[in-house]
Coordinates of C-alpha atoms and ligand atoms in Angstrom, one line a residue:
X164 CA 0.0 0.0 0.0
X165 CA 1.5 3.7 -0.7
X166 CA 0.2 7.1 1.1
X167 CA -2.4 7.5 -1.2
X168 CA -4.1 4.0 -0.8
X169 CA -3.5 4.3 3.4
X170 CA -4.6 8.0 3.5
X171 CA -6.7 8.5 0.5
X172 CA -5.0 11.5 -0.8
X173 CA -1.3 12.3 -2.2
X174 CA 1.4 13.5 0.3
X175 CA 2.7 16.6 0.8
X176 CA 6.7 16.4 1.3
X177 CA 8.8 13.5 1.9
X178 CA 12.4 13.0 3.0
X179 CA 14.8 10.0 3.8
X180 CA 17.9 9.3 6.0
X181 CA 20.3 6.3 5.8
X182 CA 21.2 3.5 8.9
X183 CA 24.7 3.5 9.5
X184 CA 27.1 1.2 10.2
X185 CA 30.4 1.7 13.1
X186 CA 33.6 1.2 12.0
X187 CA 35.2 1.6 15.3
X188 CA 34.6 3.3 18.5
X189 CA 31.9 1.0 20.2
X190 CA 30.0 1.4 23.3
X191 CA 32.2 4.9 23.6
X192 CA 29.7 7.4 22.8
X193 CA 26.8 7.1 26.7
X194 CA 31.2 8.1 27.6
X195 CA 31.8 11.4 25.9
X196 CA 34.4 9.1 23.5
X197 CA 35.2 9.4 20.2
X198 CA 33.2 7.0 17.0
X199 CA 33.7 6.7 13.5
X200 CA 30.6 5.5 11.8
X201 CA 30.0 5.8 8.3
X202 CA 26.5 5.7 6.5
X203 CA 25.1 2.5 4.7
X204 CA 22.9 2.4 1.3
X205 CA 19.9 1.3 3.1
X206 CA 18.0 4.1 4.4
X207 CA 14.1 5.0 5.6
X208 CA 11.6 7.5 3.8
X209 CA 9.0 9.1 5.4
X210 CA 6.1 10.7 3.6
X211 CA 4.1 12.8 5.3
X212 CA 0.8 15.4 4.8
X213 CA -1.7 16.8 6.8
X214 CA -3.3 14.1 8.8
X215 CA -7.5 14.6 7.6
X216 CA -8.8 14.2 11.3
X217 CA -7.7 15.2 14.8
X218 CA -5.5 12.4 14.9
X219 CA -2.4 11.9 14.3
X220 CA -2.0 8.7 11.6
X221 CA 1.3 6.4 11.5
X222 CA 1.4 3.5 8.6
X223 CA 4.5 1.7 8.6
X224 CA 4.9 -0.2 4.9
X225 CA 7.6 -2.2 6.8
X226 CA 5.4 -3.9 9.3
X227 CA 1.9 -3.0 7.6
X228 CA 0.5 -1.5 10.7
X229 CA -1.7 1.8 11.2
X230 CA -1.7 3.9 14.6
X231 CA -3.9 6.4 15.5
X232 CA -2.8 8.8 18.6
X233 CA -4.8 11.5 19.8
X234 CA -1.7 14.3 20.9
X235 CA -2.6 14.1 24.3
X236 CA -0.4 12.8 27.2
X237 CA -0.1 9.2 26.4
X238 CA 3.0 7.5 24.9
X239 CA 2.4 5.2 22.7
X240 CA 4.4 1.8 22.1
X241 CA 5.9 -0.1 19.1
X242 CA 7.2 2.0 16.0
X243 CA 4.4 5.1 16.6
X244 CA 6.7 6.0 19.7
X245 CA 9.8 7.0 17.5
X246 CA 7.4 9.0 15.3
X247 CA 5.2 10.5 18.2
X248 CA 8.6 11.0 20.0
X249 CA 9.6 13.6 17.4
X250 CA 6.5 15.3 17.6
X251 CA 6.9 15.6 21.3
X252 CA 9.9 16.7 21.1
X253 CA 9.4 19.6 18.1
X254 CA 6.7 20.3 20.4
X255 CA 8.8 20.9 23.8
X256 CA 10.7 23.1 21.5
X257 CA 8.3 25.5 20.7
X258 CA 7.2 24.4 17.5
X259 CA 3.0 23.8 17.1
X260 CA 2.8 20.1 15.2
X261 CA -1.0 20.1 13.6
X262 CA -2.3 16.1 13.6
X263 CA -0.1 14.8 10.9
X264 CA -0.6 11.7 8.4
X265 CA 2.7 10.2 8.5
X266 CA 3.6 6.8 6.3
X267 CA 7.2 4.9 6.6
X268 CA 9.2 2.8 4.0
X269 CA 12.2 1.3 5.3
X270 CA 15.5 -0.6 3.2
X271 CA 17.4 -0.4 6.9
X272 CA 17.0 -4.1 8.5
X273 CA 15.2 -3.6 11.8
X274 CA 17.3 -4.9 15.0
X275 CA 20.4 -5.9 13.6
X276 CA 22.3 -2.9 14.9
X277 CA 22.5 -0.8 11.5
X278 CA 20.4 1.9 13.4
X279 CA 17.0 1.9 12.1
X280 CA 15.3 3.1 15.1
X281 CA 17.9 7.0 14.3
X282 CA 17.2 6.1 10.5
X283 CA 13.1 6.4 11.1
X284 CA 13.7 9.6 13.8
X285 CA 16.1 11.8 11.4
X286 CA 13.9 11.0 8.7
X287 CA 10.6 12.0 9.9
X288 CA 12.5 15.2 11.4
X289 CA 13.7 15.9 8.2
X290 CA 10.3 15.7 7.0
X291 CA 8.4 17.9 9.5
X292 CA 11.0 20.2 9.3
X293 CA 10.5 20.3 5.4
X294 CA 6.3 20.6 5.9
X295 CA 6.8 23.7 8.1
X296 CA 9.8 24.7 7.1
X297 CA 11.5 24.6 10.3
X298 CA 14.9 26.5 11.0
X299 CA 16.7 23.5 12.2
X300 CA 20.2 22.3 11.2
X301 CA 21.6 19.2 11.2
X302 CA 23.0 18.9 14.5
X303 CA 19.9 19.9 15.6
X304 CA 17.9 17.3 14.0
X305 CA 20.2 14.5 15.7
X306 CA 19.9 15.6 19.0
X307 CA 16.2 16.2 18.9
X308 CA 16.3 12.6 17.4
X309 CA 18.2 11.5 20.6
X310 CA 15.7 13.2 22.7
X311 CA 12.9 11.2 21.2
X312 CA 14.5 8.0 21.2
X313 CA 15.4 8.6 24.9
X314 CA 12.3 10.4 26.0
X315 CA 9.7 8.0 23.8
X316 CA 11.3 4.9 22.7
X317 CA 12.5 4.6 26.6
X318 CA 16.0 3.8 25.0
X319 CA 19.0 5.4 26.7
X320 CA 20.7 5.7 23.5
X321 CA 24.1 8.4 23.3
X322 CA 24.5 10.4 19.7
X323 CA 26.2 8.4 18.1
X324 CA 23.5 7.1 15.7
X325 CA 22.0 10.0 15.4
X326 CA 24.8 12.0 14.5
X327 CA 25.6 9.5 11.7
X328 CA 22.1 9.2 10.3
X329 CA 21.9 13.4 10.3
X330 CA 25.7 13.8 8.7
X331 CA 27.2 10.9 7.5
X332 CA 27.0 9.6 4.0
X333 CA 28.4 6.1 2.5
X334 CA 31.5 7.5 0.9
X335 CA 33.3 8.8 3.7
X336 CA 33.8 8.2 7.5
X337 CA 32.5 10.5 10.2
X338 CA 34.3 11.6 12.8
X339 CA 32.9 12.7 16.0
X340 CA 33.9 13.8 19.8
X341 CA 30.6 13.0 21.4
X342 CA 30.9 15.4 23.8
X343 CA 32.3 18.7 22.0
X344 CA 30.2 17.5 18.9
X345 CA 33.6 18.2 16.8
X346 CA 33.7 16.5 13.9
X347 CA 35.7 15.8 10.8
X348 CA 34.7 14.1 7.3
X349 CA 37.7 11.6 6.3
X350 CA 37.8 9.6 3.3
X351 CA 37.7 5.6 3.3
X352 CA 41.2 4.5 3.5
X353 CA 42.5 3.8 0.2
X354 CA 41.5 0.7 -1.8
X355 CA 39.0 -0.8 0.2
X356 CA 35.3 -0.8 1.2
X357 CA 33.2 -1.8 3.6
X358 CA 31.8 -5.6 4.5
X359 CA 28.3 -6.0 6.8
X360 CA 27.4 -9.5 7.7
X361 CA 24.7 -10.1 9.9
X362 CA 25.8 -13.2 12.2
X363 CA 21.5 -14.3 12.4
X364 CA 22.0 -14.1 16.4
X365 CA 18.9 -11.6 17.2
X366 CA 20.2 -9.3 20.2
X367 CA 18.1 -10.6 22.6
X368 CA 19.9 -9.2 25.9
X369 CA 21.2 -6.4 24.3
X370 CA 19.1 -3.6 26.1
X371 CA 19.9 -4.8 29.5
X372 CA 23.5 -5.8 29.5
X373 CA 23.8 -2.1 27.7
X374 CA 21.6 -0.8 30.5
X375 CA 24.2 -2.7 32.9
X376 CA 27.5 -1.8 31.0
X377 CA 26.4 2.3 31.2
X378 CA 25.9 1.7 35.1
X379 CA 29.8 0.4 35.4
X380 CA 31.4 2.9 33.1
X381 CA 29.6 5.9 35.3
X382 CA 30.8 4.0 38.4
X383 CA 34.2 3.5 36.8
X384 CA 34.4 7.5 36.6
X385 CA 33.5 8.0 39.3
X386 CA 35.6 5.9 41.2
X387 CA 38.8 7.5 38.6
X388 CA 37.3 11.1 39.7
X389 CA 36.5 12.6 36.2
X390 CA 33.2 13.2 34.3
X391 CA 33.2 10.3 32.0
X392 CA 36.0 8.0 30.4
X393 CA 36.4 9.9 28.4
X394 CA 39.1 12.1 30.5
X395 CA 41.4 9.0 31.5
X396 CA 43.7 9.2 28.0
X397 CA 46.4 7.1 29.9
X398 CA 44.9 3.0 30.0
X399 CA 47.2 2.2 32.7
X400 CA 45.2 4.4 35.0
X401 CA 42.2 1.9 34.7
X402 CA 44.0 -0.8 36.5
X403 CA 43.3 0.4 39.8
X404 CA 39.8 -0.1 39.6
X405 CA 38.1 -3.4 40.9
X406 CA 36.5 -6.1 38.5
X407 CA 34.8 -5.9 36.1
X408 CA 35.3 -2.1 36.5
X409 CA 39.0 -2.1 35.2
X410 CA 38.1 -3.9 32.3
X411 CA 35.2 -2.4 31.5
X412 CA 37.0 0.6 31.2
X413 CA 40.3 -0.3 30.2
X414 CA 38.1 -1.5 26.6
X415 CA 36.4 2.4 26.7
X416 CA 40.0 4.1 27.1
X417 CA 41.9 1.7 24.7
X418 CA 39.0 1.9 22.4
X419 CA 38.8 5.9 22.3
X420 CA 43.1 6.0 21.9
X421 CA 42.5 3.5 18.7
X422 CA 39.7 5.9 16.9
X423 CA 42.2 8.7 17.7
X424 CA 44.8 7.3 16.4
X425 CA 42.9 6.6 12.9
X426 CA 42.4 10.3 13.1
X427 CA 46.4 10.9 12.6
X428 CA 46.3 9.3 9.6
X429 CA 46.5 5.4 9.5
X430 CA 47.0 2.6 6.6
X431 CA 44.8 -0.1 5.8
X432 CA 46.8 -2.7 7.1
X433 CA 46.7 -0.1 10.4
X434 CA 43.1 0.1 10.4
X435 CA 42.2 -3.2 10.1
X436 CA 44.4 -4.1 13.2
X437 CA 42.7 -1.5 15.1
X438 CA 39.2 -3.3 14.0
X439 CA 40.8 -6.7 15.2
X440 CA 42.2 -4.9 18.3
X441 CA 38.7 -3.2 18.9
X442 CA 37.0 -7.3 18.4
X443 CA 39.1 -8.5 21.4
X444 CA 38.7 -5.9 24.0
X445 CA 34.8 -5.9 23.6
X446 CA 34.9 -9.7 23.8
X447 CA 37.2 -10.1 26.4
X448 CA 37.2 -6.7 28.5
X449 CA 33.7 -5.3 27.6
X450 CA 32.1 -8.7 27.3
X451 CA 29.3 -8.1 24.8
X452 CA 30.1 -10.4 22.2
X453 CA 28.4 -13.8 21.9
X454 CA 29.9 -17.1 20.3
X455 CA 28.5 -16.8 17.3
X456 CA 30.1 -13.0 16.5
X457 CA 33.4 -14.4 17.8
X458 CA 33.2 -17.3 15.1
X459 CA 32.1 -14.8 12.5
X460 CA 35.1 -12.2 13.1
X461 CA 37.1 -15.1 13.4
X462 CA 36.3 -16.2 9.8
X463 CA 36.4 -13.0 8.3
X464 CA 39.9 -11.8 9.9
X465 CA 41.1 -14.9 8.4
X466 CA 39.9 -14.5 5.0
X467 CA 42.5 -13.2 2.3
X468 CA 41.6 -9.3 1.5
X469 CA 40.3 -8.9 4.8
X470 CA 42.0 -5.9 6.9
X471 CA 40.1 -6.2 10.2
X472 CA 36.2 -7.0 11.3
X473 CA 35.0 -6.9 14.6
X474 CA 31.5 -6.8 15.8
X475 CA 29.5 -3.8 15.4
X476 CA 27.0 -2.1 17.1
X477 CA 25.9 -2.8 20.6
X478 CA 27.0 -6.9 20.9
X479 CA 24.9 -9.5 22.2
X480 CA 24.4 -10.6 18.5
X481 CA 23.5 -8.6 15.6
X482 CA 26.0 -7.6 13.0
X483 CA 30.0 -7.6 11.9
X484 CA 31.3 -5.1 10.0
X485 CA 34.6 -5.6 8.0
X486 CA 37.2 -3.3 6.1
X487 CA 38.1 -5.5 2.8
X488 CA 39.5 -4.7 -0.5
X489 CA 37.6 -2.5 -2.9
X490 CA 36.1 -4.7 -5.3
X491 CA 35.9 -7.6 -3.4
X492 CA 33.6 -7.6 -0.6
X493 CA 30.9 -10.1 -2.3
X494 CA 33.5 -12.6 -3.3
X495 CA 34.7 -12.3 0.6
X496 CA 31.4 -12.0 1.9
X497 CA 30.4 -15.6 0.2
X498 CA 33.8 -17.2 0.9
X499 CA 33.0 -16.5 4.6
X500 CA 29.2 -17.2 4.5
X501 CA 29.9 -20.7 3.4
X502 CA 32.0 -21.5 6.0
X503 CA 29.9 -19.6 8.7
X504 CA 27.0 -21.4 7.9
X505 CA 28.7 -24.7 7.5
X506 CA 29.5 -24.2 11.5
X507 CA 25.5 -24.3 11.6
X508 CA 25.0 -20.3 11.5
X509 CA 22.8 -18.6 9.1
X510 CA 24.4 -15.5 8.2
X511 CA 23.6 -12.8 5.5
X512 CA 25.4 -9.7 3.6
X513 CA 23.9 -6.5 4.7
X514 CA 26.4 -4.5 2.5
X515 CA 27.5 -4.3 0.0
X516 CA 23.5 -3.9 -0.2
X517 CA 21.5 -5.8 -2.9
X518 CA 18.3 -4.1 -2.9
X519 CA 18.1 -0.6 -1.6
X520 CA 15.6 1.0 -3.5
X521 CA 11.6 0.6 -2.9
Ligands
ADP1003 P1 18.2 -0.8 15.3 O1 18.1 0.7 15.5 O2 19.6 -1.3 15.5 O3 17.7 -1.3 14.0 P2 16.4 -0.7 17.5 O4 15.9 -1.8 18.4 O5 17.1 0.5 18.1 O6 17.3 -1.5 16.4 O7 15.2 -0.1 16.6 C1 14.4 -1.0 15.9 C2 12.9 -0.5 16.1 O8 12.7 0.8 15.4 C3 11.9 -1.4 15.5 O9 11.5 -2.4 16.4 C4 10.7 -0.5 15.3 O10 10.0 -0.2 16.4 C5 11.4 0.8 14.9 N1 11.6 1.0 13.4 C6 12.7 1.2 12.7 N2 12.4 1.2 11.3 C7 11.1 1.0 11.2 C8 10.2 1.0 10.1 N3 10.6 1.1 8.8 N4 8.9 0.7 10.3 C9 8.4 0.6 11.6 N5 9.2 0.6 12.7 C10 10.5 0.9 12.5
MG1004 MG1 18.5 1.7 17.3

C-alpha cells in the first residue's frame, strides 16, 4: 500500500535518511568518546501530509500496521513512539505540530544494529521540518532525534546514531567527539570498502547488558574522579579499579586511543588491526560479544583481503562489520558465509546492499 491507498490522498513532502554502520569506536559514545561510523545504502523515507482528522496517523509499509494517537499525554508503544517522539519533542521546543498523516518505507533491517530506530527519527525530522519549514540544522535534528528516542522509545541511547544518520553519508567516515560535537569528514582508506554480515544471532539481551554496561562505566568515573571516560587518556590508570570495573574501562579508554589514532592518519593494514584490536577488547574486557560474533570475526579476519572485522553495534548478536579490499567484498562476503554457515550459522550480507531502493 503507498500514502495515497493508506490515507486517501497524495502526500505533501517527503524525505529520507540512511542506517549507519560503526567502523570503530563501540560502546564509547553514553562516555563522551570518540566514533567513527559511516553511512550504509539502506535508508528509511518518510512521507508525510496533513493528517484529515484530529488524529495523528502512522502507517508503517515495513510492518503494515496503522496507529492512531490523539496528541494528548499518552506515549504510545511499538514503531508510533519513535514518530510521536519527534513530535513531542518539536513540540517541547516551541514548534505547534497540527495532527499529521505520516507513512514509513524502510530498506534499513530492523534490530540488527544498523540503526533503524535514528534512521526512522532523522527521517521523519527531516520531513516535518520540510512541511513547516522549520529553521533546524543538522545537529539539531540528531539531538532532537536522541531526545525522542530517549524520552519515547524509553532507550537510553548516546549520539552516536543519530549523528551518523543526520551527517554521514556512504563514501566517507565521520568523525565525531561525542561530547564537544567536533567532527571531521575523512575519506575511506584507500582501496578498500566496507563488509556488513549479519551473524543471524537476534540481540536478545542487548538492552539490559547495555543498561548494565552504562551503570559500570559511570561507576568506573566515578571511582577514577572525572566526568566520564572519556578524560582518563592514559589505559594504565584503569587498572586500579576493581572487577569488572577495570576492564570495563580499560576497553572504553583503549577503544577511544584507537579511533584517535585513525584520526592521525592510518593505513589499511593499520586500520584493520585496530578493527581486530577493537573485536578482542569488547569480547574479552567489555564482554558483549556472543559465540557466534566471535566465530564470525574469526572467519572473516582470516579470509584473504580482509583488513580487520569486529563486531558492530551494541553486541549481544547482531552484526559484523569488516574493512576489505575494494572490489571484493561479495567474493569475501560468500567465501565467509559458506564456511559460517557450514559451522551451523545462518548469516547474511547486509552490504555491500543488494536491494536498496523501494
Ligand atoms: P536498530 O536501530 O539497530 O535497527 P532498534 O531496536 O534500536 O534497532 O530499533 C528498531 C525499532 O525501530 C523497531 O523495532 C521499530 O519499532 C522501529 N523501526 C525502525 N524502522 C522502522 C520501520 N521502517 N517501520 C516501523 N518501525 C521501525
Ligand atoms: Mg537503534
Amino acid at each position: 500500500m503507498d500514502f495515497q491507498q493508506v490515507f486517501g490522498k497524495p502526500p505533501e513532502t517527503q524525505a529520507s535518511a540512511p542506517g549507519r554502520v560503526n567502523l570503530l569506536g563501540e560502546h564509547t559514545d553514553y562516555n563522551d568518546g570518540f566514533v567513527l561510523p559511516t553511512a550504509i545504502p539502506q535508508h528509511t523515507t518518510v512521507q508525510l501530509g496533513l493528517s484529515s482528522d484530529r488524529q495523528h496517523q502512522f502507517y508503517s509499509q515495513n510492518l503494515d500496521e496503522r496507529v492512531s494517537i490523539l496528541d494528548g499525554n499518552h506515549t504510545p508503544s511499538g514503531f508510533s513512539s519513535y514518530i510521536f517522539g519527534c513530535i513531542q519533542v518539536l513540540e517541547q521546543a516551541g514548534y505547534t505540530i497540527q495532527p499529521l498523516a505520516v507513512y514509513v518505507q524502510s530498506s534499513v533491517p530492523m534490530g540488527s544494529g544498523l540503526s533503524s530506530s535514528a534512521a526512522l527519527e532523522v527521517a521523519t525530522l527531516r520531513a516535518i521540518r520540510q512541511l513547516l519549514n522549520l529553521p533546524l540544522d543538522d545537529v539539531e535534528i540528531a539531538q532532537l532525534a536522541q531526545q525522542a528516542e530517549i524520552h519515547y522509545a524509553g532507550v537510553q541511547c548516546g549520539i552516536m546514531d543519530q549523528m551518523a544518520s543526520s551527517l554521514a553519508d556512504t563514501e566517507h567516515i565521520l568523525f565525531l567527539d561525542t561530547r564537544t560535537m567536533e567532527r571531521r569528514v575523512l575519506p575511506l582508506p584507500t582501496g578498500t570498502e566496507v563488509l556488513v554480515i549479519d551473524s543471524g544471532v537476534p540481540r536478545t539481551l542487548a538492552s539490559s547488558g547495555y543498561n548494565q554496561r552504562r551503570a559500570e562505566c559511570e561507576e568506573a568515573a566515578h571511582l577514577l574522579g572525572v566526568k566520564a571516560l572519556r578524560d582518563i587518556t592514559d589505559a594504565s590508570a584503569v587498572e586500579e579499579l576493581p572487577e569488572p570495573l577495570r576492564r570495563r574501562a580499560r576497553h572504553v579508554v583503549t577503544e577511544d586511543n584507537r579511533v584517535l589514532e585513525v584520526l592521525q592518519g592510518v593505513t589499511p593494514e593499520r586500520f584493520g588491526e585496530l578493527m581486530n584490536a577493537s573485536h578482542a577488547s569488547l569480547r574479552d574486557d567489555y564482554e558483549v560479544s556472543v559465540p557466534a560474533l566471535d566465530t564470525l570475526v574469526d572467519i572473516l579476519q582470516k579470509t584473504a583481503g580482509v583488513f580487520g572485522a569486529r563486531l558492530t553495534g551494541a553486541g549481544f548478536g547482531g552484526a559484523s562489520v569488516a574493512l576489505v579490499a575494494e572490489g571484493e567484498a561479495k567474493a569475501i562476503a560468500n567465501q565467509v558465509l559458506e564456511q559460517y554457515n557450514h559451522a551451523g550459522y545462518t548469516g547474511q550480507i547486509l552490504v555491500p546492499a543488494s536491494n536498496v531502493e523501494f
